[in-house]
Short mmCIF file of C-alpha atoms in Angstrom, two decimals:
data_model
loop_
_atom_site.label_atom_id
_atom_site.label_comp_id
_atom_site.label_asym_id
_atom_site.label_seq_id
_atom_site.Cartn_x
_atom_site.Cartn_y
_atom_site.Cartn_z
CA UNK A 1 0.00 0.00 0.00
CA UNK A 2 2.48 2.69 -1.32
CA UNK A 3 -0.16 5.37 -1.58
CA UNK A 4 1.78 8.97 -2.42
CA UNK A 5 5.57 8.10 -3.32
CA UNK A 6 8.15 10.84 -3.86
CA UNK A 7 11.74 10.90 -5.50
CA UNK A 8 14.11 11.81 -4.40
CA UNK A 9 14.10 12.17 -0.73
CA UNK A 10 17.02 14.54 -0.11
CA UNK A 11 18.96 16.85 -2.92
CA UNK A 12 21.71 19.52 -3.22
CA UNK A 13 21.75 21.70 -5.92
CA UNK A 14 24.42 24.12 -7.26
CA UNK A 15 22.75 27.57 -8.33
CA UNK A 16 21.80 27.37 -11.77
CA UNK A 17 21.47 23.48 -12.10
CA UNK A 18 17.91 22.00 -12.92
CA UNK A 19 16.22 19.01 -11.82
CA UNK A 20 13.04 16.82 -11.66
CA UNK A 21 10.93 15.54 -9.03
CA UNK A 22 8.50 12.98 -9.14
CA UNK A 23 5.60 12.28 -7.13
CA UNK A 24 3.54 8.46 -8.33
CA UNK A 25 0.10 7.76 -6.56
CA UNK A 26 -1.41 4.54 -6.93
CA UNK A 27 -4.82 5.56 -5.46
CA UNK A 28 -6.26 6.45 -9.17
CA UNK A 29 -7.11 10.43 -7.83
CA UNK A 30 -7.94 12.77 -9.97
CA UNK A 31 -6.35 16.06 -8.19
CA UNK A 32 -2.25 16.15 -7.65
CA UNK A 33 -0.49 18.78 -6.21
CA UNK A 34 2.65 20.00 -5.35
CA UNK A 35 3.87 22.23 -2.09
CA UNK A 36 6.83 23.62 -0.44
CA UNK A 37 6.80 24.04 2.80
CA UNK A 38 9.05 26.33 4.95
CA UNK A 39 9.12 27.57 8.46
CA UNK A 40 6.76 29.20 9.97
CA UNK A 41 5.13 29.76 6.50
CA UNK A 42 2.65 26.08 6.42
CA UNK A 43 2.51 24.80 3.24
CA UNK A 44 1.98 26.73 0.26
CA UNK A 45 0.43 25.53 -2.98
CA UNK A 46 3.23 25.60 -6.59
CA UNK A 47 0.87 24.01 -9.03
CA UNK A 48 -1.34 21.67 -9.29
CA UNK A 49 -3.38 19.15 -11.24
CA UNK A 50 -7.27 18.12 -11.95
CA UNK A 51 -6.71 15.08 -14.27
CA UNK A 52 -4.61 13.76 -16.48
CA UNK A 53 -2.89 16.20 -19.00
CA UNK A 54 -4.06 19.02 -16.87
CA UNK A 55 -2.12 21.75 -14.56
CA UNK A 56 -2.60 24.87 -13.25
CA UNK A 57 -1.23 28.02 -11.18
CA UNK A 58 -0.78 27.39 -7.52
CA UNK A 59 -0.11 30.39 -4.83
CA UNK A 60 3.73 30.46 -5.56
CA UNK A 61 3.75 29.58 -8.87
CA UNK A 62 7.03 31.09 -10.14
CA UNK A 63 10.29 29.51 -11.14
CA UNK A 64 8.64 26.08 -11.02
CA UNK A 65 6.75 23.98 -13.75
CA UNK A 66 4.98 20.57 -14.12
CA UNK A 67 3.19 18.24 -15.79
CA UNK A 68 1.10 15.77 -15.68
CA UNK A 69 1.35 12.91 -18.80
CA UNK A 70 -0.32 10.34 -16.99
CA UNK A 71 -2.82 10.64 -14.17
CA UNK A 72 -1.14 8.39 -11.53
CA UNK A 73 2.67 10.53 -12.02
CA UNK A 74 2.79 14.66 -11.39
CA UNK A 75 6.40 16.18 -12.26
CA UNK A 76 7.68 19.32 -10.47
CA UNK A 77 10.25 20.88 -12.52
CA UNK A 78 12.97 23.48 -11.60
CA UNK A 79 14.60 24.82 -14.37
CA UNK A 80 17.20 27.44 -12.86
CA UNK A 81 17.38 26.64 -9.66
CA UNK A 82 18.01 29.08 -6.86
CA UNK A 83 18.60 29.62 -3.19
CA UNK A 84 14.98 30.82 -2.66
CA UNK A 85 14.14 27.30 -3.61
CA UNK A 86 15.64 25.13 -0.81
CA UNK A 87 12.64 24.09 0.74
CA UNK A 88 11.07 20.57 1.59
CA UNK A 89 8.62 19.82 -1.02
CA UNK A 90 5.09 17.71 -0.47
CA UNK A 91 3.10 15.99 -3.14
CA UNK A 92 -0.35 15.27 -2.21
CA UNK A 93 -3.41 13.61 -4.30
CA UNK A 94 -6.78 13.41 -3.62
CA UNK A 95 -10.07 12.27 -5.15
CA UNK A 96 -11.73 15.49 -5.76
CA UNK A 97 -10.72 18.71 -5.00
CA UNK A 98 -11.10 20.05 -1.26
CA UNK A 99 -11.06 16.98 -0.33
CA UNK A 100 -9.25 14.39 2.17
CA UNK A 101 -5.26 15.19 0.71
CA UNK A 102 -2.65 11.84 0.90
CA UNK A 103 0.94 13.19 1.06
CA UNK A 104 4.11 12.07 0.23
CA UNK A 105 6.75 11.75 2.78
CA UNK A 106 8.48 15.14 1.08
CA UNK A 107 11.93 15.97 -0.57
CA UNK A 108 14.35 18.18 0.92
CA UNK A 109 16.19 19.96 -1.17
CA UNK A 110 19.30 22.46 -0.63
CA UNK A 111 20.56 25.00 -3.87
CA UNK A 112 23.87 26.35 -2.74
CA UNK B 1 -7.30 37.97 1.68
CA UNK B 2 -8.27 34.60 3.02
CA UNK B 3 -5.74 33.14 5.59
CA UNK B 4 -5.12 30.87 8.77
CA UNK B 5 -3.61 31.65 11.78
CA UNK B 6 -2.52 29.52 14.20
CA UNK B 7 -1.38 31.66 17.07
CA UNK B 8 0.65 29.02 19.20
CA UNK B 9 3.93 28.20 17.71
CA UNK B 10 5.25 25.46 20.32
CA UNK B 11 3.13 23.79 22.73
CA UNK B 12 3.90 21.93 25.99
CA UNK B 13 2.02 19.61 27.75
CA UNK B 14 2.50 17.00 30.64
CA UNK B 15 0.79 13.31 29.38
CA UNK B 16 -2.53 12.59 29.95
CA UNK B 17 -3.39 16.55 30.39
CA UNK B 18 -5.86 17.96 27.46
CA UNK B 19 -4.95 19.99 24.58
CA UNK B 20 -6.66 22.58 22.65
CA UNK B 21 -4.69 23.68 19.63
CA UNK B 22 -5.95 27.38 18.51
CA UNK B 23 -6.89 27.65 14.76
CA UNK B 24 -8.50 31.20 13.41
CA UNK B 25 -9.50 31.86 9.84
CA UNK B 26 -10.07 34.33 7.62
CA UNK B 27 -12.62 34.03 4.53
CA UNK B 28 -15.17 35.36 3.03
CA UNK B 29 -17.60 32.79 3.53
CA UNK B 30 -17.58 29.74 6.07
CA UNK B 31 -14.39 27.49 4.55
CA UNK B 32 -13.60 24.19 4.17
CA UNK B 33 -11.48 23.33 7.39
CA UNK B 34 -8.79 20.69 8.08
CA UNK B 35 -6.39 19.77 11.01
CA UNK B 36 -3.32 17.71 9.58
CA UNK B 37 -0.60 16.09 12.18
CA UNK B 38 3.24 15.67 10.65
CA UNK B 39 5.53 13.32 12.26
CA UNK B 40 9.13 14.39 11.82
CA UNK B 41 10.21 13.34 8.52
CA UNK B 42 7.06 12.62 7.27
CA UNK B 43 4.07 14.23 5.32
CA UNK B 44 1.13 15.22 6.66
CA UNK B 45 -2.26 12.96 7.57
CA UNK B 46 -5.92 14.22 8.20
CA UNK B 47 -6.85 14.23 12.02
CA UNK B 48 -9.98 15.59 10.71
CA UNK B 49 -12.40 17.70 8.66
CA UNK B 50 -15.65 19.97 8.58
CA UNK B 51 -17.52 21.06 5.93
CA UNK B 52 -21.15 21.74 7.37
CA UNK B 53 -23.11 20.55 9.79
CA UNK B 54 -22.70 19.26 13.15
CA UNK B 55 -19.78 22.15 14.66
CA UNK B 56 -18.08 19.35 16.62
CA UNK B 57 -16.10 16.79 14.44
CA UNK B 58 -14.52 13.78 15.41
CA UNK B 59 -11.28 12.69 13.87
CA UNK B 60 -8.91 9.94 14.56
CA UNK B 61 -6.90 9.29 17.42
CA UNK B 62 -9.19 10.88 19.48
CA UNK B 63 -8.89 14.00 18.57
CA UNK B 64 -12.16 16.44 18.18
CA UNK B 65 -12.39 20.29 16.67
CA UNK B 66 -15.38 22.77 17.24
CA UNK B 67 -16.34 25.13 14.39
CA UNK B 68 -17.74 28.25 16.07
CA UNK B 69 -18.60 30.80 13.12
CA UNK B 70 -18.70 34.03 15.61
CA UNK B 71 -14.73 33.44 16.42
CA UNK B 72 -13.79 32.39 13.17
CA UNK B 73 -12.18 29.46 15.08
CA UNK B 74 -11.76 25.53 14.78
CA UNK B 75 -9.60 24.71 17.43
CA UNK B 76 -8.29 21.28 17.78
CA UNK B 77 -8.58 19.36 21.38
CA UNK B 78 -8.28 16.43 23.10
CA UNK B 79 -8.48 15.49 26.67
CA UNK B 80 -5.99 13.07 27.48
CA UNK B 81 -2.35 13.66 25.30
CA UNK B 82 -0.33 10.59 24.36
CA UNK B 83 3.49 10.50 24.58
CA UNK B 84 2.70 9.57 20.76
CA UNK B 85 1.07 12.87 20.09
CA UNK B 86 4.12 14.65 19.80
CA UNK B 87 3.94 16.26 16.37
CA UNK B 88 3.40 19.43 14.15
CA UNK B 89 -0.06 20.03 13.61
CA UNK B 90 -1.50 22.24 10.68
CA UNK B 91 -4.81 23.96 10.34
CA UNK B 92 -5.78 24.44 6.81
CA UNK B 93 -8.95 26.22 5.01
CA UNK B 94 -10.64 27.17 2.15
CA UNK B 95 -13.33 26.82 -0.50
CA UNK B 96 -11.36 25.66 -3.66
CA UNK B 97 -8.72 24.14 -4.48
CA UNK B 98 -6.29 27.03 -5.42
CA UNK B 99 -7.61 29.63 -2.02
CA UNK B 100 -6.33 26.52 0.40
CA UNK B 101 -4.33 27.78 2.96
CA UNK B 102 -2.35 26.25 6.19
CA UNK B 103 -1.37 27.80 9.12
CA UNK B 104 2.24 27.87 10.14
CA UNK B 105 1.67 24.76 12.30
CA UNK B 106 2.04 24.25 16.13
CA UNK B 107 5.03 22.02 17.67
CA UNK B 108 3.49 20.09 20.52
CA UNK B 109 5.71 18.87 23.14
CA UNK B 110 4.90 15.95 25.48
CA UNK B 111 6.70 15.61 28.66
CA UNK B 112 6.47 12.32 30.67
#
C-alpha cells in the first residue's frame, strides 16, 4: 500500500542546475499537487493538477513547472534553480478537490 | 485575503493533560477546514475535517475540533495527550482548491 511516493528524498543543488521531481500515486485520484513548505510559512500551494494532461497556477507559482502525462505521475520541474528554492517539497493527491489530501513523505532539497 | 492563523507556535504539555490547539481563519464565507498532524520526517495525515453541519467533528486518534462561526475558530482538542502525540499540527482552510491555505503549524511537546 504505497499510496503517495516521492523521488528523491534529499537533494543539493548548485545555483543554476535543474532538476526533476516525481511524485507516483497509486490511489487512481484525480487532483495532484505539489507544495513547499518552509518555516513558519505552512505549506503553500506551486501548481497543481485536476486530471490527467491538466495543470494549473498554484499560490507560488514562479520559477517552477509541471506536468502531468499520466494521471497516476505529477512532475515538479525546476529549471534554474536558486537559493529561494531550498525548501522541503510535499506531493499530495486526492479524489476530488477540497477533499481528504494523501501526502508524500516530502523531498528536501538544498541549492547552494 | 483569506488566511489561517494559528497563534501558538510550540506547545507543551504534561501526558494525559488535554490539549486545545488554537486555529483562526479568515474568509469570506464559512471554509472548508482541516487539522493535519506531521511526524518528523514525514508528510502530513488528516486528524480531521468539517464542511457543514454538526460544529463538533470527530477525527482519529481521538482527537475532536469545534467550528464556532462568531470566532472564526476551529480549534483542535483532546483530553488526554499521548506520549505519541508529539507532532506538528497544521490547520488548513478554504473553498477551492487554489484559495487553500495552512497555518504555520504548532510544535506540541509531550513531557512524561
Amino acid at each position: 500500500n504505497a499510496g503517495v511516493t516521492q523521488t528523491p528524498k534529499f537533494r543539493v543543488l548548485k545555483t543554476g542546475q535543474s532538476m526533476t521531481l516525481l511524485c507516483a500515486q497509486d490511489m487512481n485520484h484525480e487532483y495532484m499537487y505539489w507544495y513547499r513548505q518552509d518555516p513558519g510559512m505552512g505549506l503553500r500551494l506551486i501548481h497543481y493538477s485536476v486530471g490527467e494532461g491538466t495543470t494549473a497556477k498554484g499560490e507560488v507559482p514562479d520559477g517552477y513547472n509541471v506536468s502531468r502525462l499520466k494521471k497516476q505521475n505529477f512532475l515538479l520541474g525546476l529549471e534554474s534553480a536558486a537559493p529561494s528554492q531550498t525548501s522541503v517539497y510535499f506531493c499530495a493527491s486526492s479524489e476530488q478537490g477540497v477533499t481528504e489530501a494523501f501526502f508524500g513523505q516530502g523531498t528536501r532539497l538544498t541549492v547552494v | 485575503a483569506q488566511s489561517v492563523t494559528q497563534p501558538d507556535i510550540h506547545i507543551t504539555v504534561s501526558e494525559g493533560a488535554s490539549l486545545e490547539l488554537r486555529c483562526n481563519y479568515s474568509y469570506g464565507a464559512t471554509p472548508y477546514l482541516f487539522w493535519y498532524v506531521q511526524s518528523p520526517g514525514q508528510g502530513l495525515q488528516l486528524l480531521l475535517k468539517y464542511f457543514s453541519g454538526d460544529t463538533l467533528v470527530q477525527g482519529i486518534k481521538g482527537f475532536e475540533a469545534e467550528f464556532k462561526r462568531s470566532q472564526s475558530s476551529f480549534n483542535l482538542r483532546k483530553p488526554s495527550v499521548h506520549w505519541s502525540d508529539a507532532a506538528e499540527y497544521f490547520c488548513a482552510g478554504g473553498g477551492t482548491v487554489n484559495d487553500m491555505r495552512f497555518g504555520a503549524g504548532t510544535r506540541l511537546t509531550v513531557k512524561p
